[in-house]
Structure formats: structure tokens, C-alpha cells
Coordinates of C-alpha atoms and ligand atoms in Angstrom, one line a residue:
M793 CA -50.1 60.6 -32.9
V794 CA -53.7 61.5 -33.9
I795 CA -56.6 61.0 -31.5
L796 CA -60.2 61.4 -32.6
T797 CA -63.0 61.8 -30.0
R798 CA -66.2 63.8 -29.2
W799 CA -66.1 66.8 -27.0
R800 CA -69.0 69.2 -26.3
G801 CA -71.0 67.4 -28.9
Q802 CA -68.4 68.1 -31.6
S803 CA -65.6 66.2 -33.3
L804 CA -62.3 66.8 -31.7
T805 CA -59.0 65.8 -33.2
I806 CA -55.8 66.0 -31.2
S807 CA -52.6 65.7 -33.1
T808 CA -49.3 65.6 -31.3
K809 CA -45.9 65.7 -33.0
P810 CA -42.5 65.9 -31.4
N811 CA -42.5 69.7 -32.3
C812 CA -46.1 70.8 -32.0
L813 CA -49.6 70.2 -30.7
T814 CA -52.7 70.8 -32.9
L815 CA -56.3 70.8 -31.7
S816 CA -59.2 70.8 -34.2
L817 CA -62.9 71.0 -33.2
Q818 CA -65.4 70.5 -36.0
S819 CA -69.1 71.3 -35.9
G820 CA -70.9 71.0 -39.2
R821 CA -69.0 73.1 -41.7
D822 CA -67.3 75.2 -39.0
T823 CA -63.9 74.1 -37.9
Q824 CA -61.7 75.7 -35.2
V825 CA -58.0 74.8 -35.3
Y826 CA -55.3 75.9 -33.0
S827 CA -51.6 74.8 -33.0
F828 CA -48.9 75.5 -30.5
D829 CA -45.1 75.1 -30.4
G830 CA -43.3 73.0 -27.8
E831 CA -43.3 75.9 -25.3
G832 CA -47.1 76.3 -25.6
R833 CA -47.0 79.5 -27.7
F834 CA -49.9 79.9 -30.1
W835 CA -48.5 79.3 -33.6
T836 CA -51.3 79.0 -36.2
G837 CA -55.1 78.8 -36.2
I838 CA -58.2 78.7 -38.3
V839 CA -61.4 80.3 -37.0
Q840 CA -64.5 80.9 -39.2
N841 CA -62.4 80.2 -42.4
I842 CA -59.8 82.8 -41.5
S843 CA -56.3 81.5 -41.0
Y844 CA -54.0 83.1 -38.5
R845 CA -50.2 82.9 -38.0
R846 CA -48.4 84.3 -35.1
G847 CA -44.8 85.5 -35.3
L848 CA -42.4 85.1 -32.4
D849 CA -42.6 88.9 -32.0
G850 CA -46.3 88.5 -31.1
K851 CA -47.7 89.9 -34.3
I852 CA -50.5 87.9 -35.9
V853 CA -51.4 88.0 -39.6
A854 CA -54.9 86.9 -40.7
K855 CA -55.6 85.6 -44.2
W856 CA -58.8 84.7 -46.0
Q857 CA -60.3 84.2 -49.4
E858 CA -63.0 86.6 -50.6
G859 CA -65.3 84.6 -53.0
N860 CA -63.2 83.7 -56.0
S861 CA -60.9 86.7 -55.7
Q862 CA -57.4 86.6 -54.6
R863 CA -56.2 86.2 -51.0
E864 CA -56.8 89.0 -48.5
R865 CA -54.7 89.7 -45.4
R866 CA -54.4 92.0 -42.5
W867 CA -52.5 92.3 -39.3
L868 CA -54.4 92.0 -36.1
S869 CA -54.4 94.8 -33.6
Q870 CA -52.8 94.1 -30.3
V871 CA -56.2 93.6 -28.7
E872 CA -57.4 91.3 -31.4
A873 CA -54.2 89.2 -31.1
Q874 CA -54.6 89.0 -27.4
T875 CA -58.2 87.9 -27.7
L876 CA -57.3 85.2 -30.2
Q877 CA -54.5 83.9 -28.1
E878 CA -56.6 83.9 -25.0
N879 CA -59.4 82.0 -26.8
A880 CA -56.8 79.4 -27.9
R881 CA -55.5 79.2 -24.3
R882 CA -59.0 78.7 -22.8
F883 CA -59.7 76.0 -25.3
C884 CA -56.6 74.2 -24.1
A885 CA -57.3 74.9 -20.4
D886 CA -60.9 73.6 -20.7
L887 CA -59.9 70.5 -22.6
L888 CA -57.1 69.8 -20.0
A889 CA -59.6 70.2 -17.1
H890 CA -62.0 67.8 -18.8
L891 CA -59.3 65.2 -19.5
Q892 CA -58.0 65.4 -15.9
T893 CA -61.5 64.9 -14.5
G894 CA -62.4 62.1 -16.9
Q895 CA -65.2 64.1 -18.6
V896 CA -63.6 63.3 -21.9
L897 CA -61.9 60.0 -22.6
L898 CA -59.3 59.4 -25.3
N899 CA -58.5 56.2 -27.0
P900 CA -55.6 55.9 -27.4
P901 CA -54.7 58.0 -24.4
L902 CA -52.7 61.2 -24.8
D903 CA -49.0 60.5 -24.8
E904 CA -46.5 62.3 -22.6
T905 CA -45.6 64.9 -25.2
G906 CA -49.3 65.7 -25.7
W907 CA -49.8 66.2 -21.9
T908 CA -46.7 68.4 -21.7
F909 CA -47.6 70.6 -24.7
L910 CA -51.3 70.9 -23.7
T911 CA -50.4 71.8 -20.1
R912 CA -48.0 74.5 -21.4
A913 CA -50.5 75.9 -23.9
A914 CA -53.1 76.1 -21.2
A915 CA -50.7 78.1 -19.0
F916 CA -49.7 80.6 -21.7
T917 CA -51.7 83.5 -20.1
P918 CA -51.8 87.0 -21.4
E919 CA -49.1 87.9 -18.9
R920 CA -47.0 85.0 -20.1
Y921 CA -47.4 86.3 -23.7
R922 CA -46.3 89.8 -22.6
Q923 CA -43.2 88.4 -21.0
D924 CA -42.5 86.3 -24.1
I925 CA -42.7 89.3 -26.4
D926 CA -40.4 91.3 -24.0
H927 CA -38.0 88.4 -24.1
Y928 CA -38.1 88.4 -27.9
H929 CA -37.2 92.1 -28.1
A930 CA -34.4 91.6 -25.6
V931 CA -32.9 88.9 -27.8
Y932 CA -33.5 90.3 -31.3
R933 CA -33.3 93.6 -33.1
P934 CA -36.5 93.5 -35.2
V935 CA -36.1 90.9 -37.9
G936 CA -36.7 93.1 -41.0
I937 CA -37.5 90.5 -43.6
L938 CA -36.8 86.9 -44.6
P939 CA -37.3 85.0 -47.9
P940 CA -40.7 83.2 -47.8
D941 CA -39.2 79.7 -47.5
Q942 CA -37.3 80.9 -44.4
Y943 CA -40.1 82.1 -42.2
M944 CA -39.6 79.0 -39.9
A945 CA -35.9 79.5 -39.6
V946 CA -33.9 80.2 -36.4
V947 CA -32.7 83.7 -37.2
L948 CA -29.2 84.4 -35.8
Q949 CA -28.1 88.0 -36.1
A950 CA -24.4 87.7 -36.8
A951 CA -24.7 91.3 -38.1
E952 CA -27.3 93.9 -37.6
G953 CA -28.8 96.2 -40.3
C954 CA -27.7 96.7 -43.8
S955 CA -24.3 97.9 -44.8
F956 CA -25.8 100.0 -47.7
N957 CA -29.2 101.2 -46.6
T958 CA -29.5 103.3 -49.7
C959 CA -32.2 101.5 -51.7
T960 CA -35.2 103.9 -52.0
F961 CA -37.8 101.1 -51.8
C962 CA -36.5 99.5 -48.6
N963 CA -37.1 100.8 -45.1
F964 CA -36.4 97.5 -43.3
Y965 CA -33.1 98.6 -41.6
R966 CA -33.3 102.4 -41.4
D967 CA -33.6 102.2 -37.6
R968 CA -30.1 100.8 -37.0
P969 CA -26.5 101.2 -38.1
F970 CA -24.7 98.2 -39.7
R971 CA -22.5 96.3 -37.3
I972 CA -20.9 93.0 -37.3
K973 CA -20.8 91.1 -34.0
T974 CA -17.6 89.7 -32.5
P975 CA -17.6 85.9 -32.1
E976 CA -18.1 86.5 -28.3
M977 CA -21.1 88.8 -28.8
F978 CA -22.5 86.3 -31.4
R979 CA -22.2 83.4 -28.9
E980 CA -24.1 85.3 -26.3
H981 CA -26.8 86.2 -28.9
M982 CA -27.1 82.5 -29.9
K983 CA -27.4 81.4 -26.3
A984 CA -30.1 84.0 -25.8
V985 CA -31.9 82.8 -28.9
R986 CA -31.8 79.2 -27.6
D987 CA -33.1 80.3 -24.2
F988 CA -35.9 82.3 -25.8
L989 CA -37.1 79.6 -28.2
G990 CA -36.9 76.8 -25.6
E991 CA -38.6 73.8 -26.9
G992 CA -40.0 76.0 -29.7
L993 CA -36.7 75.4 -31.4
S994 CA -37.9 71.9 -32.5
L995 CA -40.4 73.7 -34.8
R996 CA -37.7 75.6 -36.6
R997 CA -36.4 74.2 -39.9
T998 CA -33.2 76.0 -40.9
I999 CA -30.8 78.7 -39.6
F1000 CA -30.9 82.1 -41.2
L1001 CA -27.9 84.3 -40.8
G1002 CA -29.1 87.9 -40.2
D1003 CA -29.5 90.6 -41.0
A1004 CA -29.8 92.1 -44.6
N1005 CA -26.4 91.1 -46.0
A1006 CA -24.5 89.0 -43.6
L1007 CA -22.5 87.6 -46.4
V1008 CA -20.7 90.9 -47.0
I1009 CA -18.8 90.1 -43.8
P1010 CA -15.2 89.5 -44.9
M1011 CA -14.1 85.9 -44.7
P1012 CA -11.6 86.3 -41.8
R1013 CA -14.5 87.5 -39.7
L1014 CA -17.3 85.4 -41.2
V1015 CA -15.6 82.0 -40.8
P1016 CA -15.3 82.2 -37.0
L1017 CA -18.9 83.3 -36.8
M1018 CA -20.1 80.4 -38.9
E1019 CA -17.9 78.0 -36.8
A1020 CA -19.5 79.4 -33.6
I1021 CA -22.9 78.4 -34.9
H1022 CA -21.8 74.7 -34.9
E1023 CA -20.9 75.0 -31.2
Q1024 CA -24.5 75.7 -30.2
F1025 CA -26.7 74.3 -32.9
D1026 CA -26.9 71.0 -34.8
V1027 CA -26.6 72.7 -38.2
E1028 CA -27.1 69.6 -40.3
Q1029 CA -30.2 68.5 -38.4
L1030 CA -31.7 72.0 -38.7
G1031 CA -31.2 71.9 -42.5
G1032 CA -28.2 74.1 -42.9
I1033 CA -27.5 77.8 -43.0
Y1034 CA -29.2 80.4 -45.3
A1035 CA -28.4 84.1 -45.7
F1036 CA -29.0 87.3 -47.8
L1037 CA -26.2 88.8 -49.9
D1038 CA -27.3 92.3 -51.0
G1039 CA -25.5 95.1 -52.7
F1040 CA -22.2 94.3 -54.5
S1041 CA -19.9 97.2 -54.3
A1042 CA -18.0 95.9 -51.3
E1043 CA -16.7 92.5 -50.4
K1044 CA -16.5 90.1 -53.3
K1045 CA -16.1 86.4 -52.5
T1046 CA -14.5 83.8 -54.7
P1047 CA -15.8 80.3 -55.5
A1048 CA -13.2 78.9 -53.0
D1049 CA -14.7 81.2 -50.3
Y1050 CA -18.2 79.9 -51.0
A1051 CA -16.9 76.3 -51.1
R1052 CA -15.5 76.9 -47.6
L1053 CA -18.8 78.4 -46.4
R1054 CA -20.6 75.4 -47.9
E1055 CA -18.4 73.2 -45.7
L1056 CA -19.6 75.2 -42.8
G1057 CA -23.2 74.5 -43.7
L1058 CA -24.2 77.4 -46.1
Q1059 CA -27.0 76.0 -48.3
R1060 CA -28.4 79.0 -50.2
V1061 CA -27.7 82.7 -50.7
Y1062 CA -30.6 85.0 -51.4
I1063 CA -29.8 88.0 -53.6
G1064 CA -32.1 91.0 -54.0
M1065 CA -31.2 91.7 -57.7
E1066 CA -34.5 93.6 -58.1
S1067 CA -33.8 94.2 -61.8
G1068 CA -31.4 93.4 -64.6
N1069 CA -31.6 97.0 -65.8
D1070 CA -28.7 99.1 -64.5
E1071 CA -30.5 102.4 -65.2
L1072 CA -33.4 101.2 -63.0
L1073 CA -31.0 100.0 -60.3
R1074 CA -29.5 103.5 -60.3
F1075 CA -32.9 105.0 -60.0
L1076 CA -33.6 102.7 -57.0
K1077 CA -30.2 103.6 -55.6
K1078 CA -29.4 99.9 -55.4
P1079 CA -25.6 99.5 -55.1
G1080 CA -23.9 97.5 -57.9
T1081 CA -24.9 96.4 -61.4
A1082 CA -26.7 93.5 -62.9
E1083 CA -23.4 92.2 -64.1
D1084 CA -22.1 92.2 -60.5
V1085 CA -25.0 90.0 -59.5
V1086 CA -24.4 87.6 -62.4
Q1087 CA -20.7 87.3 -61.4
A1088 CA -21.6 86.8 -57.7
V1089 CA -24.1 84.0 -58.7
Q1090 CA -21.4 82.3 -60.8
A1091 CA -19.0 82.4 -57.9
I1092 CA -21.6 81.1 -55.4
K1093 CA -22.8 78.3 -57.7
R1094 CA -19.2 77.3 -58.4
G1095 CA -18.7 77.0 -54.7
G1096 CA -21.5 74.5 -54.6
V1097 CA -24.1 76.8 -52.9
A1098 CA -27.6 77.4 -54.3
V1099 CA -29.1 80.8 -54.9
G1100 CA -32.5 82.5 -54.5
I1101 CA -32.8 85.5 -56.9
I1102 CA -35.4 88.2 -56.0
L1103 CA -36.8 90.5 -58.7
L1104 CA -38.9 93.6 -57.9
L1105 CA -42.1 93.7 -60.0
G1106 CA -43.5 97.1 -60.8
A1107 CA -40.2 98.9 -60.0
G1108 CA -39.9 102.0 -62.2
G1109 CA -43.5 101.9 -63.3
H1110 CA -44.4 101.9 -67.0
Q1111 CA -41.5 104.0 -68.0
F1112 CA -39.0 101.3 -67.0
S1113 CA -41.1 98.3 -67.6
A1114 CA -39.9 97.1 -71.1
Q1115 CA -36.2 97.5 -70.1
H1116 CA -36.8 95.9 -66.7
V1117 CA -38.4 92.8 -68.3
A1118 CA -35.9 92.5 -71.1
D1119 CA -32.7 93.0 -69.0
S1120 CA -34.0 90.9 -66.1
I1121 CA -34.5 88.0 -68.5
R1122 CA -31.0 88.6 -69.9
A1123 CA -29.4 88.7 -66.5
L1124 CA -31.3 85.6 -65.3
Q1125 CA -30.3 83.7 -68.4
A1126 CA -26.6 84.6 -67.9
M1127 CA -26.7 82.8 -64.5
P1128 CA -26.0 79.1 -64.2
L1129 CA -29.4 78.5 -62.4
D1130 CA -30.7 75.0 -61.9
A1131 CA -33.3 73.0 -60.0
D1132 CA -31.6 73.8 -56.6
D1133 CA -32.2 77.5 -57.1
L1134 CA -35.2 79.8 -56.6
I1135 CA -36.5 82.8 -58.4
Y1136 CA -38.8 85.1 -56.4
F1137 CA -41.1 87.7 -57.9
S1138 CA -41.6 90.3 -55.2
E1139 CA -44.2 93.1 -55.9
L1140 CA -43.1 96.6 -55.1
V1141 CA -44.9 97.8 -52.0
E1142 CA -45.1 101.6 -51.8
D1143 CA -46.0 103.7 -48.9
E1144 CA -46.0 107.5 -48.4
G1145 CA -42.9 107.6 -46.2
M1146 CA -40.8 105.9 -48.8
Q1147 CA -38.1 107.7 -50.8
Y1148 CA -39.1 105.6 -53.9
T1149 CA -42.6 107.0 -53.8
R1150 CA -41.3 110.6 -53.7
D1151 CA -38.7 109.9 -56.5
A1152 CA -41.4 108.2 -58.7
Y1153 CA -43.7 111.1 -58.2
Q1154 CA -41.0 113.6 -59.2
A1155 CA -40.0 111.5 -62.2
N1156 CA -43.6 111.3 -63.3
L1157 CA -43.6 107.5 -63.2
R1158 CA -46.9 105.9 -63.9
P1159 CA -47.2 102.9 -61.5
L1160 CA -48.2 99.5 -62.6
T1161 CA -51.5 98.1 -61.4
P1162 CA -51.3 94.8 -59.3
E1163 CA -52.5 92.9 -62.4
E1164 CA -49.8 94.6 -64.5
R1165 CA -47.1 93.6 -61.9
I1166 CA -48.2 90.0 -62.1
A1167 CA -48.2 90.2 -65.9
Q1168 CA -44.6 91.5 -65.7
G1169 CA -43.6 88.5 -63.7
E1170 CA -45.3 86.2 -66.1
A1171 CA -43.6 87.8 -69.1
I1172 CA -40.2 87.2 -67.4
E1173 CA -41.0 83.7 -66.4
Q1174 CA -42.3 82.7 -69.9
A1175 CA -39.2 83.9 -71.6
L1176 CA -36.8 81.9 -69.4
S1177 CA -35.4 78.5 -70.4
F1178 CA -33.1 76.2 -68.6
S1179 CA -31.1 73.2 -69.5
E1180 CA -32.7 69.8 -69.2
E1181 CA -29.6 68.5 -67.4
G1182 CA -29.7 71.1 -64.5
G1183 CA -33.5 71.4 -64.4
T1184 CA -35.6 74.5 -63.8
P1185 CA -35.4 76.7 -60.7
H1186 CA -38.5 76.9 -58.6
I1187 CA -40.3 80.2 -59.4
S1188 CA -42.8 81.7 -57.0
R1189 CA -44.2 84.9 -55.5
Y1190 CA -42.7 86.8 -52.6
D1191 CA -45.2 89.0 -50.8
I1192 CA -43.3 91.0 -48.2
R1193 CA -46.6 92.0 -46.6
E1194 CA -47.0 88.4 -45.3
F1195 CA -43.6 88.2 -43.7
V1196 CA -43.8 86.8 -40.2
Y1197 CA -41.0 85.7 -37.8
Ligands
SF4_1558 S1 -29.2 96.5 -49.9 FE1 -31.1 95.3 -49.4 S2 -31.5 95.5 -47.3 FE2 -30.0 97.1 -47.9 S3 -31.3 98.9 -48.3 FE3 -31.0 97.8 -50.3 S4 -32.7 96.4 -50.4 FE4 -32.6 97.1 -48.3

């Protein structure tokens, strides 16, 4: 339902959906937009041409465009995030008060969902946000990373951490040992996730099985965990189950295994291949070879499950660039990819605390500029060809600096 009216001499649009409330106030060229989930949590906003997105962990990323240049981003400080949330809450509280006292009239009137969501958003005080963030941390180990098309998933941590944790460019799971939950522990975790999300669950689109490589869990343990998901979530309605598979030296699954997982709702497996060049993979201390990835993809696709292949642009600098491009093209072309699949180009993001940065310095690697990284992705993309029958996988960028859950 969309309601248009005037409020405080400006144009107000109230949009209610079964899963969210969006308020938009326009004055001349300036528009303020705030949206909230079914619990009343601030979700997204636009203020003075800067867009904001809040994760369930309370962190808010701001994005904007500088002239004609590329998109800029930064994470808000805690104080900035609190201020933005409180501005959004006051907006709701003031509007609610004016609606209740008849100072603003709506035609058609606000429906029941709209009243409920607006009342909840108006009651999401700074204290309530603090409790919500504490609740989040009681339910989840920090969610390290998700593929970009899965930021709105319900993450269920069937396992925690990464069973390899060796890759020099990845610090996502250094803070925790790898462990697989028992079905009982997993059931408790899922119940806690449901309690935490509350009506915010309706905004979520898929289920993502965490953490880094949940699909290395051997089948006799994985199947009961997947079955347990169906006890607590309507998997089909939520759009199925998605997961990472990373590192290939351990558990190898057959096409029949993937067909069984498909029956249990598995839709797509995301694989951090990083590169098709084995020498570069060794330099990155990534377990397995490009051929392992190709074989895994063949097994997954034969089982009727789609894949998302992630390549790391800029890895190995100029010294590895030619081999990285040529062998990545070769590996991708050896995979039976089609229109159901995704290819992500993820730029290497270095920081001083990273083993990769130290290794690259010692090996005298000359890093690629951001433009050269993009050109590397374009060189790979332009060399790929796919069958007309199967269609072309969707190819896009994966910027880990924008990850929010
Ligand atoms: S296997 Fe994946 S999650 Fe684990 S350390 Fe390597 S890149 Fe990170």
C-alpha cells in the first residue's frame, strides 16, 4: 500500500509491505527516506544523497557518488550510527503522534500492518538498539562474509569458522576454531535466530548455511543438519539454501550427494576459486588446485545445483597477472557453467595485518592499481564463451568492503 500526503509542508510517501515500512519525505530536490523491518529496526535510508544500510549487527555502511567518479563508501562510527537511527526513530515517533492526534490525515488510511510497523519503529530507542545488538552477538559468531546476492539471507551457522584458515589474503575466521554443530546445538541456534529476527524474518530472502565452508561437512553429518532446517523454516518459501564450499583437499562429494542436498533445498554453492593458476594458489596458501575446483563444479552441476565462482582480481600483482588471467579463463571454460550460475570478480583488499601483504612485499610483487584490477576482470570476461543452449552465467563484481549482514 502506498499513501501520498503532505506533512510539515513537504510531500510524504508511506509505503507498507508485508515485510517492511518505508517513509519518504520530499522537499524540493532533497529527499529523506527511511525503511524498517517488521520489528521496527532501521534497515536502509537516504539522507542528503547518501544511502545507508544497516546490518543486523548494528553496523551501518554509507555510500555515495562523487561527481562522475565511482561509488564511495565508508562505515559509520558508533556515534554516527546511533544518531542516524535516532533521527529515523524520531521521524516515526513524530509522524505517529501527528497521525494519532489527527494533525495529518491519510487517504486511504494506514492499514494495520502500517500502524504496527510504524509503532514499532517509533519505539526502537537507542536502548532498544543496544539490546538488539547484544542479542545479535548472543545468537551469532560474527558472520565473516557472504556472497553479494546473499546479504538478505537468514544465516544459519551449522558450522563455525573455516576448516582451513590458511589463505594469506583472508582474515575472516582467524578468531575461531572450526567446529561443526550437532543437530541439537544447531536446532537451538536456529530457534535463537528465529527469536532474534522476530518479524524481521519476513524481509529475509534465502537461507545461507554458515560459515566459510559448511559443505565440507561429511554427508552423514550434513544431511541431519539440513533436515533440521526444514523443521524450523519454510525452506521453499524462503527461496532455498545456499552455502560456500572452499578449499578442496578434504571431503569430496559425488553428484549423487549433491542431488540429495538439492532434494533438501540446496540451490547454489559458492566457491572461492580465486585463480585458475596453481602456482598463484600455492602462493596464496589456498588449499587444493584449479583442477579440484573444476571437478567439484562438475559434481555439483551434475547433482542439479547451481554454482557461484569467485575470482580474486589483483592477486599476485603484475608478476602473476598473465598466468592468473590465462589459467582462470581455462579453468572457467572447463566448467559446465550456464545461465543458472554466477561468476564474481572480487578485488583483493590488502591491509597491513595480512599475511598476503607481507608475502607480497618479500616476493617483491608489484601490486595492480584498482583500474588494472578491473581491466584484469574485463580481460577474463571478454575471453569467456558459453553455449547458446545453456546460456551465459551472470557476471558481476563482489566488493567485500560493502558486505553487511
Ligand atoms: S578457505 Fe576460504 S574462508 Fe578459509 S581461509 Fe581460505 S579464503 Fe578464507
